[in-house]
CSV table of C-alpha atoms in Angstrom, one decimal:
chain,number,residue,atom,x,y,z
A,134,UNK,CA,7.7,14.3,-18.5
A,135,UNK,CA,5.3,17.0,-19.3
A,136,UNK,CA,2.1,16.4,-21.3
A,137,UNK,CA,1.9,19.3,-23.8
A,138,UNK,CA,-1.9,19.4,-23.5
A,139,UNK,CA,-2.0,18.4,-19.8
A,140,UNK,CA,-2.0,20.2,-16.5
A,141,UNK,CA,-0.2,19.3,-13.3
A,142,UNK,CA,-1.7,17.8,-10.1
A,143,UNK,CA,-2.7,20.3,-7.4
A,144,UNK,CA,0.6,21.3,-5.7
A,145,UNK,CA,0.8,22.0,-1.9
A,146,UNK,CA,-2.6,20.5,-1.2
A,147,UNK,CA,-1.5,18.4,1.7
A,148,UNK,CA,0.4,19.2,4.9
A,149,UNK,CA,2.5,17.0,7.2
A,150,UNK,CA,-0.4,15.9,9.4
A,151,UNK,CA,-2.6,15.1,6.4
A,152,UNK,CA,0.2,12.9,5.0
A,153,UNK,CA,0.7,11.0,8.2
A,154,UNK,CA,-3.1,10.3,8.3
A,155,UNK,CA,-2.9,9.0,4.7
A,156,UNK,CA,0.0,6.7,5.6
A,157,UNK,CA,-1.8,5.1,8.5
A,158,UNK,CA,-5.1,4.9,6.5
A,159,UNK,CA,-3.2,3.3,3.6
A,160,UNK,CA,-2.2,0.4,5.8
A,161,UNK,CA,-5.8,0.1,7.0
A,162,UNK,CA,-5.2,-1.1,10.6
A,163,UNK,CA,-8.8,-2.3,11.4
A,164,UNK,CA,-9.4,-3.8,7.9
A,165,UNK,CA,-6.0,-5.6,7.9
A,166,UNK,CA,-6.6,-7.1,11.4
A,167,UNK,CA,-10.2,-8.2,10.6
A,168,UNK,CA,-9.6,-9.6,7.1
A,169,UNK,CA,-6.0,-10.9,7.4
A,170,UNK,CA,-5.7,-12.3,10.9
A,171,UNK,CA,-7.4,-15.6,10.0
A,172,UNK,CA,-5.1,-16.0,7.0
A,173,UNK,CA,-2.1,-15.3,9.1
A,174,UNK,CA,-3.2,-17.6,11.9
A,175,UNK,CA,-3.9,-20.3,9.3
A,176,UNK,CA,-0.3,-19.8,8.0
A,177,UNK,CA,1.7,-19.6,11.3
A,178,UNK,CA,-0.7,-20.2,14.2
A,179,UNK,CA,0.5,-18.7,17.5
A,180,UNK,CA,3.5,-17.2,15.8
A,181,UNK,CA,1.3,-14.5,14.2
A,182,UNK,CA,2.8,-11.7,16.5
A,183,UNK,CA,6.3,-12.9,15.6
A,184,UNK,CA,5.6,-12.8,11.9
A,185,UNK,CA,4.4,-9.2,12.2
A,186,UNK,CA,7.4,-8.2,14.3
A,187,UNK,CA,10.0,-9.8,12.0
A,188,UNK,CA,8.3,-8.3,8.9
A,189,UNK,CA,8.3,-4.8,10.5
A,190,UNK,CA,12.1,-4.6,10.7
A,191,UNK,CA,12.7,-5.1,6.9
A,192,UNK,CA,9.5,-3.0,6.2
A,193,UNK,CA,11.1,-0.1,8.0
A,194,UNK,CA,14.1,-0.5,5.7
A,195,UNK,CA,11.8,-0.2,2.7
A,196,UNK,CA,10.2,2.9,4.3
A,197,UNK,CA,13.7,4.4,4.7
A,198,UNK,CA,14.3,3.6,1.0
A,199,UNK,CA,11.1,5.5,0.0
A,200,UNK,CA,12.1,8.3,2.4
A,201,UNK,CA,15.5,8.9,0.9
A,202,UNK,CA,14.4,8.4,-2.7
A,203,UNK,CA,11.6,10.9,-2.4
A,204,UNK,CA,14.1,13.5,-1.3
A,205,UNK,CA,15.9,13.4,-4.7
A,206,UNK,CA,13.0,12.6,-7.1
A,207,UNK,CA,9.5,14.0,-6.5
A,208,UNK,CA,7.2,11.9,-8.8
A,209,UNK,CA,3.6,10.6,-8.5
A,210,UNK,CA,4.9,7.3,-9.9
A,211,UNK,CA,7.3,6.8,-6.9
A,212,UNK,CA,9.1,3.5,-7.3
A,213,UNK,CA,8.1,3.4,-11.0
A,214,UNK,CA,10.3,6.5,-11.5
A,215,UNK,CA,13.0,5.7,-8.9
A,216,UNK,CA,13.7,2.1,-10.0
A,217,UNK,CA,13.6,3.1,-13.7
A,218,UNK,CA,16.2,5.8,-13.2
A,219,UNK,CA,18.6,3.7,-11.0
A,220,UNK,CA,18.3,0.0,-11.9
A,221,UNK,CA,16.7,-0.2,-15.4
A,222,UNK,CA,13.6,1.3,-17.0
A,223,UNK,CA,12.2,-2.3,-17.6
A,224,UNK,CA,12.4,-3.0,-13.8
A,225,UNK,CA,11.0,0.5,-13.1
A,226,UNK,CA,8.0,-0.3,-15.3
A,227,UNK,CA,7.5,-3.7,-13.6
A,228,UNK,CA,7.7,-2.0,-10.3
A,229,UNK,CA,4.9,0.5,-11.2
A,230,UNK,CA,2.9,-2.3,-12.8
A,231,UNK,CA,3.2,-4.5,-9.7
A,232,UNK,CA,1.6,-1.6,-7.7
A,233,UNK,CA,-1.1,-1.1,-10.3
A,234,UNK,CA,-2.1,-4.8,-10.4
A,235,UNK,CA,-1.9,-5.4,-6.6
A,236,UNK,CA,-3.9,-2.2,-6.0
A,237,UNK,CA,-6.6,-3.2,-8.5
A,238,UNK,CA,-6.8,-6.7,-7.0
A,239,UNK,CA,-7.1,-5.2,-3.5
A,240,UNK,CA,-9.9,-2.9,-4.6
A,241,UNK,CA,-11.7,-6.0,-5.8
A,242,UNK,CA,-10.9,-7.9,-2.5
A,243,UNK,CA,-11.6,-4.9,-0.3
A,244,UNK,CA,-14.9,-3.8,-1.7
A,245,UNK,CA,-16.7,-7.0,-0.5
A,246,UNK,CA,-15.8,-6.6,3.2
A,247,UNK,CA,-16.9,-2.9,2.9
A,248,UNK,CA,-20.3,-4.3,1.8
A,249,UNK,CA,-20.5,-7.1,4.3
A,250,UNK,CA,-19.5,-5.0,7.2
A,251,UNK,CA,-22.1,-2.4,6.4
A,252,UNK,CA,-24.8,-5.1,6.3
A,253,UNK,CA,-23.5,-6.6,9.5
A,254,UNK,CA,-24.3,-3.4,11.3
A,255,UNK,CA,-28.0,-4.0,10.6
A,256,UNK,CA,-28.2,-7.8,10.6
A,257,UNK,CA,-25.4,-10.4,11.1
A,258,UNK,CA,-27.1,-12.8,8.8
A,259,UNK,CA,-27.1,-10.4,5.9
A,260,UNK,CA,-23.3,-10.1,6.0
A,261,UNK,CA,-22.9,-13.6,4.6
A,262,UNK,CA,-25.0,-12.8,1.5
A,263,UNK,CA,-22.4,-12.4,-1.2
A,264,UNK,CA,-24.7,-10.9,-3.8
A,265,UNK,CA,-26.0,-8.2,-1.4
A,266,UNK,CA,-22.5,-7.5,-0.1
A,267,UNK,CA,-21.4,-7.1,-3.7
A,268,UNK,CA,-24.0,-4.4,-4.3
A,269,UNK,CA,-23.3,-2.5,-1.1
A,270,UNK,CA,-19.5,-2.8,-1.6
A,271,UNK,CA,-19.8,-1.5,-5.2
A,272,UNK,CA,-21.8,1.5,-3.9
A,273,UNK,CA,-19.1,2.3,-1.4
A,274,UNK,CA,-16.4,1.9,-4.1
A,275,UNK,CA,-18.2,4.3,-6.4
A,276,UNK,CA,-18.6,6.9,-3.6
A,277,UNK,CA,-14.8,6.7,-2.9
A,278,UNK,CA,-14.1,7.0,-6.7
A,279,UNK,CA,-16.1,10.3,-6.7
A,280,UNK,CA,-14.2,11.6,-3.6
A,281,UNK,CA,-10.8,10.8,-5.2
A,282,UNK,CA,-12.0,12.5,-8.4
A,283,UNK,CA,-12.9,15.6,-6.4
A,284,UNK,CA,-9.3,16.4,-5.6
A,285,UNK,CA,-6.6,15.9,-2.9
A,286,UNK,CA,-8.1,18.3,-0.4
A,287,UNK,CA,-11.6,16.6,-0.5
A,288,UNK,CA,-9.8,13.2,-0.3
A,289,UNK,CA,-7.9,14.1,2.8
A,290,UNK,CA,-10.9,15.6,4.6
A,291,UNK,CA,-12.9,12.4,4.1
A,292,UNK,CA,-9.9,10.5,5.3
A,293,UNK,CA,-9.5,12.5,8.5
A,294,UNK,CA,-13.1,11.7,9.5
A,295,UNK,CA,-13.0,8.0,8.6
A,296,UNK,CA,-9.5,7.3,10.1
A,297,UNK,CA,-10.1,9.5,13.1
A,298,UNK,CA,-13.2,7.5,14.2
A,299,UNK,CA,-11.5,4.2,13.3
A,300,UNK,CA,-8.3,4.9,15.4
A,301,UNK,CA,-10.4,6.1,18.4
A,302,UNK,CA,-12.3,2.9,18.4
A,303,UNK,CA,-9.2,0.7,18.0
A,304,UNK,CA,-7.4,2.6,20.9
A,305,UNK,CA,-10.5,2.1,23.1
A,306,UNK,CA,-10.5,-1.7,22.5
A,307,UNK,CA,-6.7,-2.0,22.8
A,308,UNK,CA,-7.1,-0.7,26.4
A,309,UNK,CA,-10.2,-2.8,27.1
A,310,UNK,CA,-8.4,-6.0,25.9
A,311,UNK,CA,-5.7,-5.4,28.6
A,312,UNK,CA,-8.3,-5.7,31.3
A,313,UNK,CA,-10.3,-8.6,29.7
A,314,UNK,CA,-10.5,-11.6,32.0
A,315,UNK,CA,-12.0,-14.5,30.0
A,316,UNK,CA,-8.9,-15.9,28.3
A,317,UNK,CA,-8.7,-18.8,25.9
A,318,UNK,CA,-4.9,-18.8,26.4
A,319,UNK,CA,-2.3,-17.2,28.7
A,320,UNK,CA,0.1,-14.7,27.0
A,321,UNK,CA,3.4,-16.3,26.3
A,322,UNK,CA,6.6,-14.4,25.2
A,323,UNK,CA,7.4,-17.4,22.9
A,324,UNK,CA,4.8,-16.0,20.5
A,325,UNK,CA,7.3,-13.3,19.6
A,326,UNK,CA,10.1,-15.9,19.0
A,327,UNK,CA,10.8,-18.4,16.3
A,328,UNK,CA,9.7,-21.6,18.1
A,329,UNK,CA,6.1,-21.6,16.7
A,330,UNK,CA,7.1,-21.4,13.0
A,331,UNK,CA,6.9,-24.5,11.0
A,332,UNK,CA,10.4,-24.3,9.6
A,333,UNK,CA,11.8,-21.7,7.2
A,334,UNK,CA,9.0,-22.1,4.6
A,335,UNK,CA,6.4,-21.6,7.4
A,336,UNK,CA,8.2,-18.4,8.4
A,337,UNK,CA,8.2,-17.2,4.8
A,338,UNK,CA,4.5,-17.7,4.2
A,339,UNK,CA,3.8,-15.9,7.5
A,340,UNK,CA,6.0,-13.0,6.4
A,341,UNK,CA,4.3,-12.8,3.0
A,342,UNK,CA,0.9,-12.3,4.7
A,343,UNK,CA,2.5,-9.8,7.2
A,344,UNK,CA,3.8,-7.8,4.2
A,345,UNK,CA,0.1,-7.4,3.1
A,346,UNK,CA,-0.8,-6.1,6.6
A,347,UNK,CA,1.8,-3.2,6.3
A,348,UNK,CA,1.3,-2.5,2.6
A,349,UNK,CA,-0.2,0.9,1.8
A,350,UNK,CA,1.8,3.4,3.9
A,351,UNK,CA,3.7,4.3,0.7
A,352,UNK,CA,0.6,6.2,-0.7
A,353,UNK,CA,2.5,9.3,0.7
A,354,UNK,CA,5.0,8.9,-2.1
A,355,UNK,CA,2.3,8.8,-4.7
A,356,UNK,CA,1.0,12.0,-3.3
A,357,UNK,CA,4.4,13.7,-3.3
A,358,UNK,CA,3.5,16.1,-6.2
A,359,UNK,CA,0.5,17.3,-4.1
A,360,UNK,CA,2.3,17.7,-0.8
A,361,UNK,CA,4.0,20.7,0.8
A,362,UNK,CA,7.7,20.3,1.4
A,363,UNK,CA,7.3,16.8,0.0
A,364,UNK,CA,11.0,15.9,-0.1
A,365,UNK,CA,11.0,15.7,3.7
A,366,UNK,CA,7.3,15.2,4.5
A,367,UNK,CA,6.4,12.1,2.4
A,368,UNK,CA,9.2,9.9,3.7
A,369,UNK,CA,8.8,11.0,7.3
A,370,UNK,CA,5.0,10.3,7.1
A,371,UNK,CA,5.6,6.8,5.7
A,372,UNK,CA,8.0,6.0,8.6
A,373,UNK,CA,5.5,7.3,11.2
A,374,UNK,CA,2.7,5.3,9.5
A,375,UNK,CA,4.7,2.0,9.7
A,376,UNK,CA,5.4,2.6,13.4
A,377,UNK,CA,1.8,3.4,14.3
A,378,UNK,CA,0.3,0.4,12.4
A,379,UNK,CA,3.0,-1.9,13.8
A,380,UNK,CA,1.9,-1.1,17.4
A,381,UNK,CA,-1.8,-1.6,16.5
A,382,UNK,CA,-1.2,-4.9,14.7
A,383,UNK,CA,0.8,-6.4,17.5
A,384,UNK,CA,-1.6,-5.4,20.3
A,385,UNK,CA,-4.6,-6.8,18.4
A,386,UNK,CA,-2.9,-10.0,17.2
A,387,UNK,CA,-1.8,-10.8,20.7
A,388,UNK,CA,-5.3,-10.0,21.9
A,389,UNK,CA,-6.7,-12.5,19.3
A,390,UNK,CA,-4.2,-15.1,20.5
A,391,UNK,CA,-5.2,-14.6,24.1
A,392,UNK,CA,-8.9,-14.1,23.9
A,393,UNK,CA,-10.2,-16.2,20.9
A,394,UNK,CA,-9.9,-20.0,20.4
A,395,UNK,CA,-8.6,-21.5,17.1
A,396,UNK,CA,-12.2,-22.6,16.3
A,397,UNK,CA,-13.6,-19.0,16.7
A,398,UNK,CA,-10.8,-17.6,14.4
A,399,UNK,CA,-11.4,-20.2,11.7
A,400,UNK,CA,-15.2,-19.8,11.9
A,401,UNK,CA,-15.0,-16.0,11.4
A,402,UNK,CA,-12.3,-15.8,8.8
A,403,UNK,CA,-13.6,-12.6,7.1
A,404,UNK,CA,-14.1,-10.7,10.4
A,405,UNK,CA,-12.1,-11.8,13.3
A,406,UNK,CA,-12.2,-8.3,14.8
A,407,UNK,CA,-16.0,-8.3,15.2
A,408,UNK,CA,-15.9,-11.6,17.2
A,409,UNK,CA,-13.0,-10.1,19.3
A,410,UNK,CA,-15.1,-7.0,20.1
A,411,UNK,CA,-18.1,-9.2,21.1
A,412,UNK,CA,-15.9,-11.1,23.6
A,413,UNK,CA,-14.3,-8.0,25.1
A,414,UNK,CA,-17.6,-6.0,25.3
A,415,UNK,CA,-20.7,-8.2,24.8
A,416,UNK,CA,-23.5,-6.4,23.0
A,417,UNK,CA,-21.8,-3.2,21.9
A,418,UNK,CA,-18.2,-4.3,21.2
A,419,UNK,CA,-18.9,-6.3,18.1
A,420,UNK,CA,-20.9,-3.5,16.5
A,421,UNK,CA,-18.3,-0.8,17.4
A,422,UNK,CA,-15.5,-2.8,15.9
A,423,UNK,CA,-17.6,-3.5,12.8
A,424,UNK,CA,-17.9,0.3,12.4
A,425,UNK,CA,-14.1,0.6,12.7
A,426,UNK,CA,-13.5,-2.1,10.1
A,427,UNK,CA,-16.1,-0.7,7.7
A,428,UNK,CA,-14.5,2.8,7.9
A,429,UNK,CA,-11.0,1.3,7.6
A,430,UNK,CA,-12.0,-0.6,4.5
A,431,UNK,CA,-13.7,2.4,2.9
A,432,UNK,CA,-10.7,4.6,3.8
A,433,UNK,CA,-8.2,2.2,2.4
A,434,UNK,CA,-10.2,1.8,-0.9
A,435,UNK,CA,-9.6,5.6,-1.2
A,436,UNK,CA,-5.9,5.5,-0.5
A,437,UNK,CA,-5.5,2.5,-2.9
A,438,UNK,CA,-7.4,4.4,-5.6
A,439,UNK,CA,-4.9,7.2,-5.1
A,440,UNK,CA,-1.9,4.9,-5.4
A,441,UNK,CA,-3.1,3.2,-8.6
A,442,UNK,CA,-4.4,6.3,-10.3
A,443,UNK,CA,-1.3,8.4,-9.5
A,444,UNK,CA,0.9,5.6,-10.8
A,445,UNK,CA,-1.1,5.3,-14.0
A,446,UNK,CA,-1.0,9.1,-14.3
A,447,UNK,CA,2.8,9.1,-14.2
A,448,UNK,CA,2.9,6.3,-16.7
A,449,UNK,CA,0.5,8.1,-19.1
A,450,UNK,CA,2.6,11.3,-18.7
A,451,UNK,CA,5.8,9.3,-19.6
A,452,UNK,CA,4.0,7.6,-22.5
A,453,UNK,CA,4.7,4.1,-21.1
A,454,UNK,CA,1.0,3.6,-21.0
A,455,UNK,CA,-1.7,5.3,-23.1
A,456,UNK,CA,-1.0,9.1,-22.9
A,457,UNK,CA,-4.7,9.8,-22.1
A,458,UNK,CA,-4.0,8.4,-18.5
A,459,UNK,CA,-1.8,11.5,-18.0
A,460,UNK,CA,-4.6,13.9,-18.5
A,461,UNK,CA,-5.7,16.1,-15.5
A,462,UNK,CA,-9.1,17.5,-14.9
A,463,UNK,CA,-9.2,21.3,-15.3
A,464,UNK,CA,-11.2,22.0,-12.2
A,465,UNK,CA,-10.2,19.3,-9.8
A,466,UNK,CA,-6.6,18.8,-10.8
A,467,UNK,CA,-7.0,15.0,-10.6
A,468,UNK,CA,-6.1,12.4,-13.3
A,469,UNK,CA,-9.7,11.8,-14.3
A,470,UNK,CA,-9.0,9.4,-17.2
A,471,UNK,CA,-6.9,7.1,-14.9
A,472,UNK,CA,-9.6,7.3,-12.2
A,473,UNK,CA,-12.4,6.4,-14.6
A,474,UNK,CA,-10.5,3.5,-16.2
A,475,UNK,CA,-9.5,2.0,-12.9
A,476,UNK,CA,-13.0,2.4,-11.5
A,477,UNK,CA,-14.5,0.6,-14.5
A,478,UNK,CA,-12.0,-2.3,-14.5
A,479,UNK,CA,-12.1,-2.8,-10.7
A,480,UNK,CA,-15.9,-2.8,-10.7
A,481,UNK,CA,-16.1,-5.3,-13.5
A,482,UNK,CA,-13.6,-7.6,-11.8
A,483,UNK,CA,-15.3,-7.2,-8.4
A,484,UNK,CA,-18.7,-8.3,-9.8
A,485,UNK,CA,-17.1,-11.2,-11.7
A,486,UNK,CA,-15.0,-12.5,-8.8
A,487,UNK,CA,-17.8,-12.5,-6.4
A,488,UNK,CA,-19.7,-15.0,-8.6
A,489,UNK,CA,-16.8,-17.4,-7.9
A,490,UNK,CA,-16.8,-18.1,-4.2
A,491,UNK,CA,-17.3,-17.1,-0.5
A,492,UNK,CA,-15.9,-14.0,1.1
A,493,UNK,CA,-13.2,-15.9,2.9
A,494,UNK,CA,-12.0,-17.8,-0.2
A,495,UNK,CA,-11.8,-14.6,-2.3
A,496,UNK,CA,-9.8,-12.8,0.4
A,497,UNK,CA,-7.3,-15.6,1.1
A,498,UNK,CA,-6.2,-16.0,-2.5
A,499,UNK,CA,-6.2,-12.3,-3.2
A,500,UNK,CA,-4.1,-11.5,-0.1
A,501,UNK,CA,-1.4,-14.1,-1.0
A,502,UNK,CA,-1.3,-12.9,-4.6
A,503,UNK,CA,-1.0,-9.2,-3.6
A,504,UNK,CA,1.8,-10.2,-1.1
A,505,UNK,CA,3.9,-11.5,-4.1
A,506,UNK,CA,3.4,-8.3,-6.0
A,507,UNK,CA,4.2,-6.1,-3.0
A,508,UNK,CA,7.4,-8.1,-2.4
A,509,UNK,CA,8.5,-7.3,-6.0
A,510,UNK,CA,8.0,-3.5,-6.0
A,511,UNK,CA,9.2,-2.9,-2.4
A,512,UNK,CA,12.3,-5.1,-3.0
A,513,UNK,CA,13.2,-3.1,-6.1
A,514,UNK,CA,12.8,0.2,-4.3
A,515,UNK,CA,15.2,-1.1,-1.5
A,516,UNK,CA,17.8,-1.8,-4.2
A,517,UNK,CA,17.2,1.5,-6.0
A,518,UNK,CA,18.1,3.6,-2.9
A,519,UNK,CA,21.5,1.8,-2.5
A,520,UNK,CA,22.3,2.5,-6.2
A,521,UNK,CA,21.1,6.2,-6.0
A,522,UNK,CA,23.1,6.9,-2.8
A,523,UNK,CA,26.1,4.7,-3.5
A,524,UNK,CA,28.6,7.6,-3.6
A,525,UNK,CA,27.4,8.9,-0.2
A,526,UNK,CA,27.1,5.7,1.9
A,527,UNK,CA,30.6,5.8,3.3
A,528,UNK,CA,30.4,9.5,4.3
A,529,UNK,CA,28.9,8.7,7.7
A,530,UNK,CA,27.6,5.7,9.8
A,531,UNK,CA,24.0,7.1,9.5
A,532,UNK,CA,24.3,7.2,5.7
A,533,UNK,CA,25.6,3.6,5.7
A,534,UNK,CA,23.0,2.2,8.0
A,535,UNK,CA,19.8,4.1,7.0
A,536,UNK,CA,20.5,4.7,3.3
A,537,UNK,CA,22.3,1.5,2.6
A,538,UNK,CA,22.4,-1.5,4.9
A,539,UNK,CA,18.8,-1.4,6.3
A,540,UNK,CA,17.1,-0.8,2.9
A,541,UNK,CA,19.3,-3.5,1.3
A,542,UNK,CA,18.3,-5.9,4.1
A,543,UNK,CA,14.6,-5.0,3.5
A,544,UNK,CA,15.0,-5.6,-0.3
A,545,UNK,CA,16.7,-9.0,0.2
A,546,UNK,CA,14.0,-10.0,2.7
A,547,UNK,CA,11.3,-9.1,0.3
A,548,UNK,CA,12.9,-11.1,-2.5
A,549,UNK,CA,13.5,-14.0,-0.2
A,550,UNK,CA,9.8,-14.3,1.0
A,551,UNK,CA,8.8,-14.0,-2.7
A,552,UNK,CA,10.9,-17.0,-3.7
A,553,UNK,CA,10.2,-19.1,-0.6
A,554,UNK,CA,6.4,-18.5,-0.8
A,555,UNK,CA,6.1,-19.8,-4.4
A,556,UNK,CA,6.5,-23.4,-3.1
A,557,UNK,CA,3.9,-22.8,-0.3
A,558,UNK,CA,1.0,-21.0,-2.1
A,559,UNK,CA,-1.8,-22.7,-4.0
A,560,UNK,CA,-2.0,-22.4,-7.7
A,561,UNK,CA,-4.8,-19.8,-7.7
A,562,UNK,CA,-2.8,-17.3,-5.7
A,563,UNK,CA,0.4,-17.9,-7.8
A,564,UNK,CA,-1.6,-17.6,-11.1
A,565,UNK,CA,-3.1,-14.2,-9.9
A,566,UNK,CA,0.2,-13.0,-8.5
A,567,UNK,CA,2.6,-14.0,-11.3
A,568,UNK,CA,0.1,-13.8,-14.1
A,569,UNK,CA,-0.8,-10.3,-13.2
A,570,UNK,CA,2.9,-9.2,-13.4
A,571,UNK,CA,3.4,-11.1,-16.7
A,572,UNK,CA,0.5,-9.1,-18.4
A,573,UNK,CA,2.6,-6.0,-17.8
A,574,UNK,CA,5.2,-7.2,-20.3
A,575,UNK,CA,2.8,-6.4,-23.2
A,576,UNK,CA,2.5,-2.6,-22.6
A,577,UNK,CA,6.1,-2.4,-21.5
A,578,UNK,CA,7.5,-3.8,-24.7
A,579,UNK,CA,5.0,-2.0,-26.9
A,580,UNK,CA,5.8,1.5,-25.5
A,581,UNK,CA,9.5,0.7,-25.4
A,582,UNK,CA,9.3,0.0,-29.2
A,583,UNK,CA,7.3,3.3,-29.6
A,584,UNK,CA,10.4,5.2,-28.2
A,585,UNK,CA,9.1,6.6,-24.9
A,586,UNK,CA,11.7,8.9,-23.3
A,587,UNK,CA,11.2,7.0,-20.0
A,588,UNK,CA,13.4,4.2,-21.5
A,589,UNK,CA,16.2,6.8,-21.9
A,590,UNK,CA,16.3,8.0,-18.3
A,591,UNK,CA,18.3,10.8,-16.7
A,592,UNK,CA,20.2,8.7,-14.0
A,593,UNK,CA,19.2,9.3,-10.4
A,594,UNK,CA,22.3,10.0,-8.3
A,595,UNK,CA,22.0,11.5,-4.8
A,596,UNK,CA,25.5,13.0,-5.0
A,597,UNK,CA,24.3,15.3,-7.7
A,598,UNK,CA,20.8,15.4,-6.4
A,599,UNK,CA,18.6,15.8,-9.4
A,600,UNK,CA,14.9,16.4,-9.1
A,601,UNK,CA,12.3,16.4,-11.9
A,602,UNK,CA,10.6,19.7,-12.3
A,603,UNK,CA,7.7,20.1,-14.7
A,604,UNK,CA,7.6,22.9,-17.2
A,605,UNK,CA,4.5,25.2,-17.2
A,606,UNK,CA,2.0,24.4,-19.9
A,607,UNK,CA,2.7,27.5,-21.9
A,608,UNK,CA,6.4,26.8,-22.1
A,609,UNK,CA,6.3,23.0,-22.6
A,610,UNK,CA,7.1,21.1,-25.7
A,611,UNK,CA,5.8,17.6,-26.2
A,612,UNK,CA,7.6,15.0,-24.0
A,613,UNK,CA,10.1,17.5,-22.5
A,614,UNK,CA,11.8,16.8,-19.2
A,615,UNK,CA,13.6,19.4,-17.2
A,616,UNK,CA,15.9,18.7,-14.2
A,617,UNK,CA,16.9,21.1,-11.6
A,618,UNK,CA,19.8,20.4,-9.2
A,619,UNK,CA,19.0,20.8,-5.5
A,620,UNK,CA,21.2,20.5,-2.5
A,621,UNK,CA,20.6,17.2,-0.7
A,622,UNK,CA,19.6,17.0,3.0
A,623,UNK,CA,20.6,13.3,3.3
């Protein structure tokens, strides 16, 4: 869909390495370990490494789905476009809306740790001050907002610095943890089995939290219109990203199980990683890992901003949301209206939410709510790839496994943990998770009644491999869509 007054995003701004960095940063390894480990241990105890392992297998299926769908439809809206063009436009809109809501909630939940980690570098006591953490977190959020506004190249340069330092520190502590002698427990292979889960519902609640750990690698698909050779690059980067963060998550979760007692984990629910660092390397360790968490949090605020603003840009361009969201800045080639709106809404919610409770309480409810929304849009993408490639699945065993069976398994797993978790979660998390999705019905029905072309989609079919191409400004008519057939490399 081309906006007659608009301009496109900056094409070919990112290369393969840049995109892999964005995928890893999107999952925020240090932040996820620090903020989510206590929630995961609270849900499944010593089975935490198993929850991450058994969620990684279906998550790779979803990453394969994104990889194959991005080959046949390059769109900043990613699953919003794919699901709408394969399953149904209503489901496509809900898929895009689930990302928008989960990303906005995350920016609210993620800004507070950014503030408290920064303060912890100077004084541990200050990090528990919610009001001060809110001010510092808001300042970091505004800085990232300006970086994202400045364009894809500036964004990736900032990301290279932040994620590079973060990953170097994590790698150092992964090695040091292997040689650490003071153990609370002895490593047990049963931590990777099913014996420590409290039944099926316990496994589901652990898997929902684990889904939040991995979430974010799919930022590569939202950057597809700004990436060189994006049909191949974005999907590959997502798969590499899932693999890298899986290894980091397993190493550090096992280290937490071995080195920290249950009491230590519970007492430091907002920053388990800082305590782990202090145990491994007294004096310096805690500070270094706090730096890693701070950088990781700030880096993932940036990738989350990209996801939500590119999704809203695609929706504005398609007129399924106000068309102003599809406007692109003439100098920076970024969707400046979407960035401004998201920034204002997230800041207002951030300041309001932090008047309500402690850092740990805010994080716990937000993580569970986001898990529900992630399960929805990942699950729908897993179904979409099977429909898009249905005529090609039986042409080879690889097609059947990688483009059909594995993504389908991933989709069914996501829907299963969504349904199972509803009985386990508290009312606040369910209200945020389901209520956030329900709000999306209002703009969906409104713009459907307005007659947006999005609700009359050109079907996505891999056997005919159709890819959306945008008409240059001087040749476009309002709301025109052009498709160009391309040979598939499936």
